[in-house]
mmCIF file of C-alpha atoms in Angstrom:
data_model
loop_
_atom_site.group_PDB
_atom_site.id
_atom_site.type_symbol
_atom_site.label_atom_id
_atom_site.label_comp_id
_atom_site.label_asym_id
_atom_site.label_seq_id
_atom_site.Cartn_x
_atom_site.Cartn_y
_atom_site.Cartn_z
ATOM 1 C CA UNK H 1 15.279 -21.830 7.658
ATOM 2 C CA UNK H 2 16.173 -18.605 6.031
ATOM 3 C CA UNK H 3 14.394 -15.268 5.890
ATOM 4 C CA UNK H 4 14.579 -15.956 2.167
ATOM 5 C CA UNK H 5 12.577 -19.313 2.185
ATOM 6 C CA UNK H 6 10.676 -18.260 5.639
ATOM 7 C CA UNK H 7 8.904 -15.257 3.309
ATOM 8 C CA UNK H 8 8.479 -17.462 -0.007
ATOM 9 C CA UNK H 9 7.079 -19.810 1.708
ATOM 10 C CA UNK H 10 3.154 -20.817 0.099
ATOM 11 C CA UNK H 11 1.823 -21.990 2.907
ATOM 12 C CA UNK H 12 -0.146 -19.732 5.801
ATOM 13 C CA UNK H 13 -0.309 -20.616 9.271
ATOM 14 C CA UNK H 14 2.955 -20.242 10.873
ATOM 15 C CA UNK H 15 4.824 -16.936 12.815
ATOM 16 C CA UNK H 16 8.066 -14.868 11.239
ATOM 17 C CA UNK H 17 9.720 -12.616 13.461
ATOM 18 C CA UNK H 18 10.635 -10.361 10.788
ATOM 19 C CA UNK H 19 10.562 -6.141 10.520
ATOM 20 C CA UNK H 20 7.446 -4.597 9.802
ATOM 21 C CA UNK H 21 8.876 -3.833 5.759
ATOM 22 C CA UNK H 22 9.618 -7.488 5.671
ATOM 23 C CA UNK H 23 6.122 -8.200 6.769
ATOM 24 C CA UNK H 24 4.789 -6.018 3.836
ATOM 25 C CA UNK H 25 6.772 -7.918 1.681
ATOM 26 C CA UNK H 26 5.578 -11.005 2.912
ATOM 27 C CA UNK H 27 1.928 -9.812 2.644
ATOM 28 C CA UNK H 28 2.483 -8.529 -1.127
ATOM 29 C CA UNK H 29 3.688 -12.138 -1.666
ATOM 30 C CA UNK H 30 0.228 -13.268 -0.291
ATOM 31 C CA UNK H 31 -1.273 -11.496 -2.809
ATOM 32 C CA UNK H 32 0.514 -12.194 -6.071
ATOM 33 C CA UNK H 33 2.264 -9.399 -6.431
ATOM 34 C CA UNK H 34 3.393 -9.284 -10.025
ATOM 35 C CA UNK H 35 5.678 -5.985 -10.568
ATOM 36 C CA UNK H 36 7.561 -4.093 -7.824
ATOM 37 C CA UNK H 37 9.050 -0.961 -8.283
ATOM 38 C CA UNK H 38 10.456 1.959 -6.392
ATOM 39 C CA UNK H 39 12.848 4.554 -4.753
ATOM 40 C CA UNK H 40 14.925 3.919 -2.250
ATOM 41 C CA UNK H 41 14.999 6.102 1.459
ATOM 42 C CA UNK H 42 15.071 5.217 4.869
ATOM 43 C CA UNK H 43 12.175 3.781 6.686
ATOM 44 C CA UNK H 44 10.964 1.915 3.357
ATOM 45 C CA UNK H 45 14.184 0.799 1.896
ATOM 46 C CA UNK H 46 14.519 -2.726 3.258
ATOM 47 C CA UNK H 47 10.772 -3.702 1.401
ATOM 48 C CA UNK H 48 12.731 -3.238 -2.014
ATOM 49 C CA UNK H 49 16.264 -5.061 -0.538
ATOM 50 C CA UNK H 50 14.522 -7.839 0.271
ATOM 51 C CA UNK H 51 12.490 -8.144 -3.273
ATOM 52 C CA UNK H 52 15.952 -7.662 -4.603
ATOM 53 C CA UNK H 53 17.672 -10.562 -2.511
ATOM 54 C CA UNK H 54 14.497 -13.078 -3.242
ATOM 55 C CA UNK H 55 14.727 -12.520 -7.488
ATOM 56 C CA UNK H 56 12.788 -14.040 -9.532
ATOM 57 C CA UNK H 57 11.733 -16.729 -6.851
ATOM 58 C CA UNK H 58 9.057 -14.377 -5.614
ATOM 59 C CA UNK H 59 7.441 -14.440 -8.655
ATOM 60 C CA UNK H 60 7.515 -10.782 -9.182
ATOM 61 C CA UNK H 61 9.704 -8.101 -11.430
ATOM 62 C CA UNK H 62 11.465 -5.771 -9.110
ATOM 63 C CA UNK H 63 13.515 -3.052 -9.888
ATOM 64 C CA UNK H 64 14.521 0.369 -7.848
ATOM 65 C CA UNK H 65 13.888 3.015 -10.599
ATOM 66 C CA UNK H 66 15.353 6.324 -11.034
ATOM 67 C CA UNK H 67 13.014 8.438 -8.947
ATOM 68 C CA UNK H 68 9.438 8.091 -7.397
ATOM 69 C CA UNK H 69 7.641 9.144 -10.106
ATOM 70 C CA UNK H 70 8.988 6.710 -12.518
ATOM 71 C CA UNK H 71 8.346 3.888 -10.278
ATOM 72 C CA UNK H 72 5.121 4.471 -9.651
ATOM 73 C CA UNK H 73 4.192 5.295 -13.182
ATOM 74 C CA UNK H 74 5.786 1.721 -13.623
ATOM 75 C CA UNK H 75 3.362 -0.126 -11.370
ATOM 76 C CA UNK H 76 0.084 1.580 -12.585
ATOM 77 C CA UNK H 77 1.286 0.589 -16.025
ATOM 78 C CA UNK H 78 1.049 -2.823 -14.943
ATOM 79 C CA UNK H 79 -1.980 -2.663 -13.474
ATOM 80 C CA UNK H 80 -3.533 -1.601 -16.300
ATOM 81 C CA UNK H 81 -2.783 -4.484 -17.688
ATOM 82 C CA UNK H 82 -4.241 -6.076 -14.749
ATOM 83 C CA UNK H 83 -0.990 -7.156 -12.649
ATOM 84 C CA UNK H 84 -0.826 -6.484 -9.208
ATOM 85 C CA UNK H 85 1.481 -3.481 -8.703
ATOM 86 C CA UNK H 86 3.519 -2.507 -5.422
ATOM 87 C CA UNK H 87 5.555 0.634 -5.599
ATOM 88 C CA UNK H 88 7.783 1.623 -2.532
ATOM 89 C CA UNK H 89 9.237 4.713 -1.135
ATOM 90 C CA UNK H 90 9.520 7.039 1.711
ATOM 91 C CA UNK H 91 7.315 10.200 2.692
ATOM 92 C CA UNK H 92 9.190 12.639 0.428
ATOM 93 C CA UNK H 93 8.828 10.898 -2.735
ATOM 94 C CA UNK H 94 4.983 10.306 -2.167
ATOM 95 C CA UNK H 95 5.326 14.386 -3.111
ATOM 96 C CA UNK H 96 7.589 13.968 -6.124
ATOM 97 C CA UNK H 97 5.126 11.283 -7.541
ATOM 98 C CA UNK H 98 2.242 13.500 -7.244
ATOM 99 C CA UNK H 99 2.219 14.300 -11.461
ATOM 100 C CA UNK H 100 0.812 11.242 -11.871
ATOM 101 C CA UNK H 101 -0.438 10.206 -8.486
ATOM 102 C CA UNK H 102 -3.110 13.273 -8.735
ATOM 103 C CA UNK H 103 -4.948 11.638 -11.906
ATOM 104 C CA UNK H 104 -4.993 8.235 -11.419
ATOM 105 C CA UNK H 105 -8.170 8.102 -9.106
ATOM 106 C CA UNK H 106 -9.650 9.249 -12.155
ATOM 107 C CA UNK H 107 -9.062 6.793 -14.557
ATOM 108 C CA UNK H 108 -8.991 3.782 -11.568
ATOM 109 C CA UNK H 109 -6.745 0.652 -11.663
ATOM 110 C CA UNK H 110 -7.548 -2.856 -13.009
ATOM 111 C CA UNK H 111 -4.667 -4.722 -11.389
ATOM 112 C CA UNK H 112 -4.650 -3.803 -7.498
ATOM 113 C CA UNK H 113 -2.028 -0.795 -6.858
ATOM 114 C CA UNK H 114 -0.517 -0.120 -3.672
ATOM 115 C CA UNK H 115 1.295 2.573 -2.900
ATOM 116 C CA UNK H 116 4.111 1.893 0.074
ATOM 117 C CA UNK H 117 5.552 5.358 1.420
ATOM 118 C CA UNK H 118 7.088 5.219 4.909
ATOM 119 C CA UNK H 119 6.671 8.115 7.151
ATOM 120 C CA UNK H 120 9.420 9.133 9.531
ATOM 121 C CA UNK H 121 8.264 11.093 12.778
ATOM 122 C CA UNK H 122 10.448 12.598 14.538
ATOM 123 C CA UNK H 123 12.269 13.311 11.888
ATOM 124 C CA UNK H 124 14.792 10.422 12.530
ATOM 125 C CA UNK H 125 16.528 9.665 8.748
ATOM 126 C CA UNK H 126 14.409 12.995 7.138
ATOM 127 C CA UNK H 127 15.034 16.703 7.156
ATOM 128 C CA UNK H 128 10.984 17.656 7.359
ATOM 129 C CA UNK H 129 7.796 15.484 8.726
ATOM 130 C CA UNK H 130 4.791 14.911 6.111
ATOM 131 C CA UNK H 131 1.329 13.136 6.759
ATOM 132 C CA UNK H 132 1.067 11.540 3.638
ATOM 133 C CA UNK H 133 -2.717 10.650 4.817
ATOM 134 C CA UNK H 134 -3.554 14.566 4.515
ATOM 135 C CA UNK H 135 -2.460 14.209 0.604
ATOM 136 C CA UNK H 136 -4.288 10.791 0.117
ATOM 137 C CA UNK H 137 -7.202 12.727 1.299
ATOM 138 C CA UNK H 138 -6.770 15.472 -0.919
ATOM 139 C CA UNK H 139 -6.194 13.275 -4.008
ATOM 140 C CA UNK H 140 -9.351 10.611 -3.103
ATOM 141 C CA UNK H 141 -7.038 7.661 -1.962
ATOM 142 C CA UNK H 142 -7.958 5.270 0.712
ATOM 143 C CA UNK H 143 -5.336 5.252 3.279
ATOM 144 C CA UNK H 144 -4.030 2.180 5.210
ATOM 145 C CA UNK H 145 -1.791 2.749 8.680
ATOM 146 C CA UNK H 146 -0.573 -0.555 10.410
ATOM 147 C CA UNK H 147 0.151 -0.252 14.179
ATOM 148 C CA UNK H 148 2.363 -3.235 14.219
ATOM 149 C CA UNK H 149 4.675 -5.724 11.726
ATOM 150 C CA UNK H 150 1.497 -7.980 11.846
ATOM 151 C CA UNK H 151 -1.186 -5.493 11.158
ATOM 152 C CA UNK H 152 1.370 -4.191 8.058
ATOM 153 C CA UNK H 153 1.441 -8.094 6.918
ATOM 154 C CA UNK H 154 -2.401 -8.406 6.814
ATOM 155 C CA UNK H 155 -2.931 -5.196 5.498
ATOM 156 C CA UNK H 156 -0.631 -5.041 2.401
ATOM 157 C CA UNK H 157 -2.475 -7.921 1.433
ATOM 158 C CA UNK H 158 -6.162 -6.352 1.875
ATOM 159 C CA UNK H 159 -4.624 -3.690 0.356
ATOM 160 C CA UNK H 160 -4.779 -5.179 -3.713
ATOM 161 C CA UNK H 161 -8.256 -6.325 -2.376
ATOM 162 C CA UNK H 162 -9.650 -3.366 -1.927
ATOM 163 C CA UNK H 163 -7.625 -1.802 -4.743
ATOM 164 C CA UNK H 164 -9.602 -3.751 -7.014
ATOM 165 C CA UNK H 165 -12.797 -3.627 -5.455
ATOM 166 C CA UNK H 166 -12.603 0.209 -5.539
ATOM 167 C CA UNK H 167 -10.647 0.759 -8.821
ATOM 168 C CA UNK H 168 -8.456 2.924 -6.751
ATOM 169 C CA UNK H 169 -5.426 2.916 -5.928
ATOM 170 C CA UNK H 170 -4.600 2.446 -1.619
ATOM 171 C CA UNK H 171 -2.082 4.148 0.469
ATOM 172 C CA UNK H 172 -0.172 1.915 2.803
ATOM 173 C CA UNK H 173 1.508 4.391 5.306
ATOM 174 C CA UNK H 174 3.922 2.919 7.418
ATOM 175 C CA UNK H 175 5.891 4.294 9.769
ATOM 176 C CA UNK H 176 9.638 4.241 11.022
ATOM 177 C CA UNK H 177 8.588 2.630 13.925
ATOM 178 C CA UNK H 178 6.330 -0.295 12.522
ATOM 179 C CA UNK H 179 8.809 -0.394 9.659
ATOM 180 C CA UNK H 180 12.158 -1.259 11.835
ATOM 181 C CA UNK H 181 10.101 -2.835 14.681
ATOM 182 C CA UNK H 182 11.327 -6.818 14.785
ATOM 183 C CA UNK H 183 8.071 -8.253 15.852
ATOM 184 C CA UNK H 184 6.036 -11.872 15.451
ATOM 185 C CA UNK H 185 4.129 -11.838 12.246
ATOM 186 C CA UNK H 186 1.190 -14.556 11.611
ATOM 187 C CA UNK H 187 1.205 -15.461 7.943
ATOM 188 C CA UNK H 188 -1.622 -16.358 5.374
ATOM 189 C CA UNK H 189 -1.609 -18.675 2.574
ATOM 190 C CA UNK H 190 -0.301 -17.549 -1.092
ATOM 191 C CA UNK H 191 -3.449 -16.283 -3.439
ATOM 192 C CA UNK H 192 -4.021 -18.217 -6.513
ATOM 193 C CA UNK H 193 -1.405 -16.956 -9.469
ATOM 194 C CA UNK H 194 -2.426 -14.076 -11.111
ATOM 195 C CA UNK H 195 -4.197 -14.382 -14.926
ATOM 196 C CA UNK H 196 -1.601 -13.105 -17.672
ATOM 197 C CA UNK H 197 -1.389 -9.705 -18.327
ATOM 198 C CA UNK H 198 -3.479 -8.147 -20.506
ATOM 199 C CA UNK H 199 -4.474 -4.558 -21.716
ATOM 200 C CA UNK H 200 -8.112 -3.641 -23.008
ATOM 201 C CA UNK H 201 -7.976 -0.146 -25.037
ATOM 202 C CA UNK H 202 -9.883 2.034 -23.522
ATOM 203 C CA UNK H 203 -9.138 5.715 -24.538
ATOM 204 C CA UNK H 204 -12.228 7.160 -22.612
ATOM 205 C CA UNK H 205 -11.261 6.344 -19.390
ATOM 206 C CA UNK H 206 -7.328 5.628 -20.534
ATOM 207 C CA UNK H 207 -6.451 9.116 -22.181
ATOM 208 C CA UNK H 208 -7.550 11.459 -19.585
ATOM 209 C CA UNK H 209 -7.772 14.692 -21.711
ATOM 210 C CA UNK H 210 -10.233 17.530 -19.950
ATOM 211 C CA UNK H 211 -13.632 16.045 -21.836
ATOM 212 C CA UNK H 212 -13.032 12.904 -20.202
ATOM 213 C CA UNK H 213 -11.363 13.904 -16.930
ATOM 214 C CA UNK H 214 -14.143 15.481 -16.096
ATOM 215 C CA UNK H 215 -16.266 12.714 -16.820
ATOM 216 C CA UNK H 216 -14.070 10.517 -14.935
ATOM 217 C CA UNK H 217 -14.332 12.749 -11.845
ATOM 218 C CA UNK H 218 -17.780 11.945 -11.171
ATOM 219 C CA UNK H 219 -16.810 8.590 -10.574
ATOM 220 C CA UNK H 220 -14.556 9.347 -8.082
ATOM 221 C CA UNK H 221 -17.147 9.756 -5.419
ATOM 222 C CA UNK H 222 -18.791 6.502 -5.399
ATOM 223 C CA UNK H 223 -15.771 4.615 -5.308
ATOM 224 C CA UNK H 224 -14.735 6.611 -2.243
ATOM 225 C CA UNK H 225 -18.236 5.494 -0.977
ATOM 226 C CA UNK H 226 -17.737 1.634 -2.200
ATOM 227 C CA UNK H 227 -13.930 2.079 -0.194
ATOM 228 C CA UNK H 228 -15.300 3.269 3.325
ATOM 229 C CA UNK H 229 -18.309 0.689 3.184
ATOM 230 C CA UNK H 230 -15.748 -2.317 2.635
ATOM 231 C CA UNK H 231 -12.876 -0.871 5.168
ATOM 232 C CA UNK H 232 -16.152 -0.771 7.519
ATOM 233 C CA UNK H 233 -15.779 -4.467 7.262
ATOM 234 C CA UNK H 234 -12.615 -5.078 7.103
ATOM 235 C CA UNK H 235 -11.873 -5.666 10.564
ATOM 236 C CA UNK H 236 -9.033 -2.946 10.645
ATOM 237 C CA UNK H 237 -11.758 -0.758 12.217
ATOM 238 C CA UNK H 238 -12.075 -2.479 15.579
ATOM 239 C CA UNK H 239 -14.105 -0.331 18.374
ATOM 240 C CA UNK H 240 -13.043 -1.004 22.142
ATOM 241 C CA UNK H 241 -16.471 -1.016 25.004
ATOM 242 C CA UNK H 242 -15.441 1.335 28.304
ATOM 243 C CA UNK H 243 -17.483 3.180 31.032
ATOM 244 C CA UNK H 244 -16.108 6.381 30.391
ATOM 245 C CA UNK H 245 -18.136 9.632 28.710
ATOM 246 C CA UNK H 246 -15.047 9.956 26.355
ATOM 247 C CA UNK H 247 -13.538 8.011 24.160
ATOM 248 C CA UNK H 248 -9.498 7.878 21.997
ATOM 249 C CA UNK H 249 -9.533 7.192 17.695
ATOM 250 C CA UNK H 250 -6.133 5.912 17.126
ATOM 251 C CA UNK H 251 -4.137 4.694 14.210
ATOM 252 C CA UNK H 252 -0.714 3.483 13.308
ATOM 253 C CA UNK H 253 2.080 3.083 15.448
ATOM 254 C CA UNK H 254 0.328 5.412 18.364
ATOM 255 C CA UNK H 255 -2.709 2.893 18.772
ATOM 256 C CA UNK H 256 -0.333 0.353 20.892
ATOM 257 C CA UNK H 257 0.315 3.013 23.033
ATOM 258 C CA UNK H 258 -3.295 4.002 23.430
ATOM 259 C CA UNK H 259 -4.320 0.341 24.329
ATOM 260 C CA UNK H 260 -1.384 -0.394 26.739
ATOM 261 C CA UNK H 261 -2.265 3.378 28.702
ATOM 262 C CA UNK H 262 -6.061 2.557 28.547
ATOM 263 C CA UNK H 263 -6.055 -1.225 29.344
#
């Protein structure tokens, strides 16, 4: 079989050995994805080649826009109108798509919205190193970091879960070495297909001039809260029993590391 049919393929239950942005893509196929947009740059390019190459197959409307802010004022314009919304590019453009990125835990999401930017350590395809997680932090985005191709798979797909459940949108920061890392991936079923699209006026929370920005700011901190009580349960958060006095927190690409030197 192809990689084409391998990734489009509805049925869970069976192992790719695929990149880790191949394994995103197949995990935003798991969950509907409806519009994909984005910039392209080295670690995160091949998730947007790959919608590209699969059309309109995958069910989804992909195109590479002409910068980072554009595309990701794209996707939260569809999920306003409550369609599932991927938006791709590398650390750098996570900063040139900050305009809009800075008010949009305000006025919250409808359709899940996650936000793809690939780090780059090291410094390997990139003049400068960023930690995007620092600026998710900042902003009041939940923040997603797969430590393998698998791990990316299952959590692009939790991803427009908990975008929804939260009203945020969710950081999915991979990095050069999950994203060109060949490894096996275990795949999930495909979601039911998404409602139509559909917008609901809403100029209080829509139109965030300063009388309702600030209103919408005092939301902000309970879905934060809602966020960390359902990542609590996501599984992602998985604590390891030892006899030492000390103990490691690891995330992303490092974490394999930490469990092969501590097993």
């Amino acid at each position: 079989m192809s990689l084409a049919s391998d990734l489009l393929e509805p049925r869970g239950g069976h192992r790719l050995l695929v990149l880790g942005d191949e394994a995103v893509v197949r995990g935003a196929l798991e969950a509907r994805v409806g519009v994909v947009t984005g910039y392209p740059g080295t670690p995160a390019s091949e998730i947007g080649d790959t919608f590209g190459r699969l059309g309109a197959a995958s069910g989804a409307r992909f195109e590479w826009s002409v910068n980072e802010k554009v595309a990701l004022e794209l996707a939260f314009g569809s999920s306003l109108a409550g369609v599932r919304g991927l938006v791709v590019m590398k650390h750098l453009g996570l900063t040139y798509a900050g305009d809009p990125l800075s008010t949009m835990p305000y006025i919250g999401v409808v359709g899940g919205l996650v936000i793809v930017s690939a780090a780059d350590p090291s410094c390997h395809t990139s003049p400068n190193e960023q930690d995007q997680r620092h600026f998710a932090r900042m902003l009041g985005i939940p923040t997603l970091d797969p430590s393998s191709p698998d791990e990316a798979r299952a959590m692009t797909r939790y991803a427009f879960e908990l975008s929804e459940a939260t009203e945020l949108p969710v950081l999915l920061r991979i990095t050069a070495r999950v994203a060109h890392t060949r490894a096996v991936v275990h795949t999930a079923d495909f979601g039911s297909p998404a409602p139509p699209p559909r917008f609901l006026r809403d100029p209080e929370r829509f139109v965030p001039v300063p009388g309702h920005a600030r209103k919408l700011r005092l939301r902000l901190a309970e879905r934060l809260h809602r966020a960390e009580t359902l990542l609590a349960r996501s599984g992602f958060c998985a604590a390891r029993s030892g006899s030492g006095r000390k103990g490691v927190v690891s995330t992303g690409a490092p974490h394999l590391l930490t469990v092969e030197l501590l097993a």
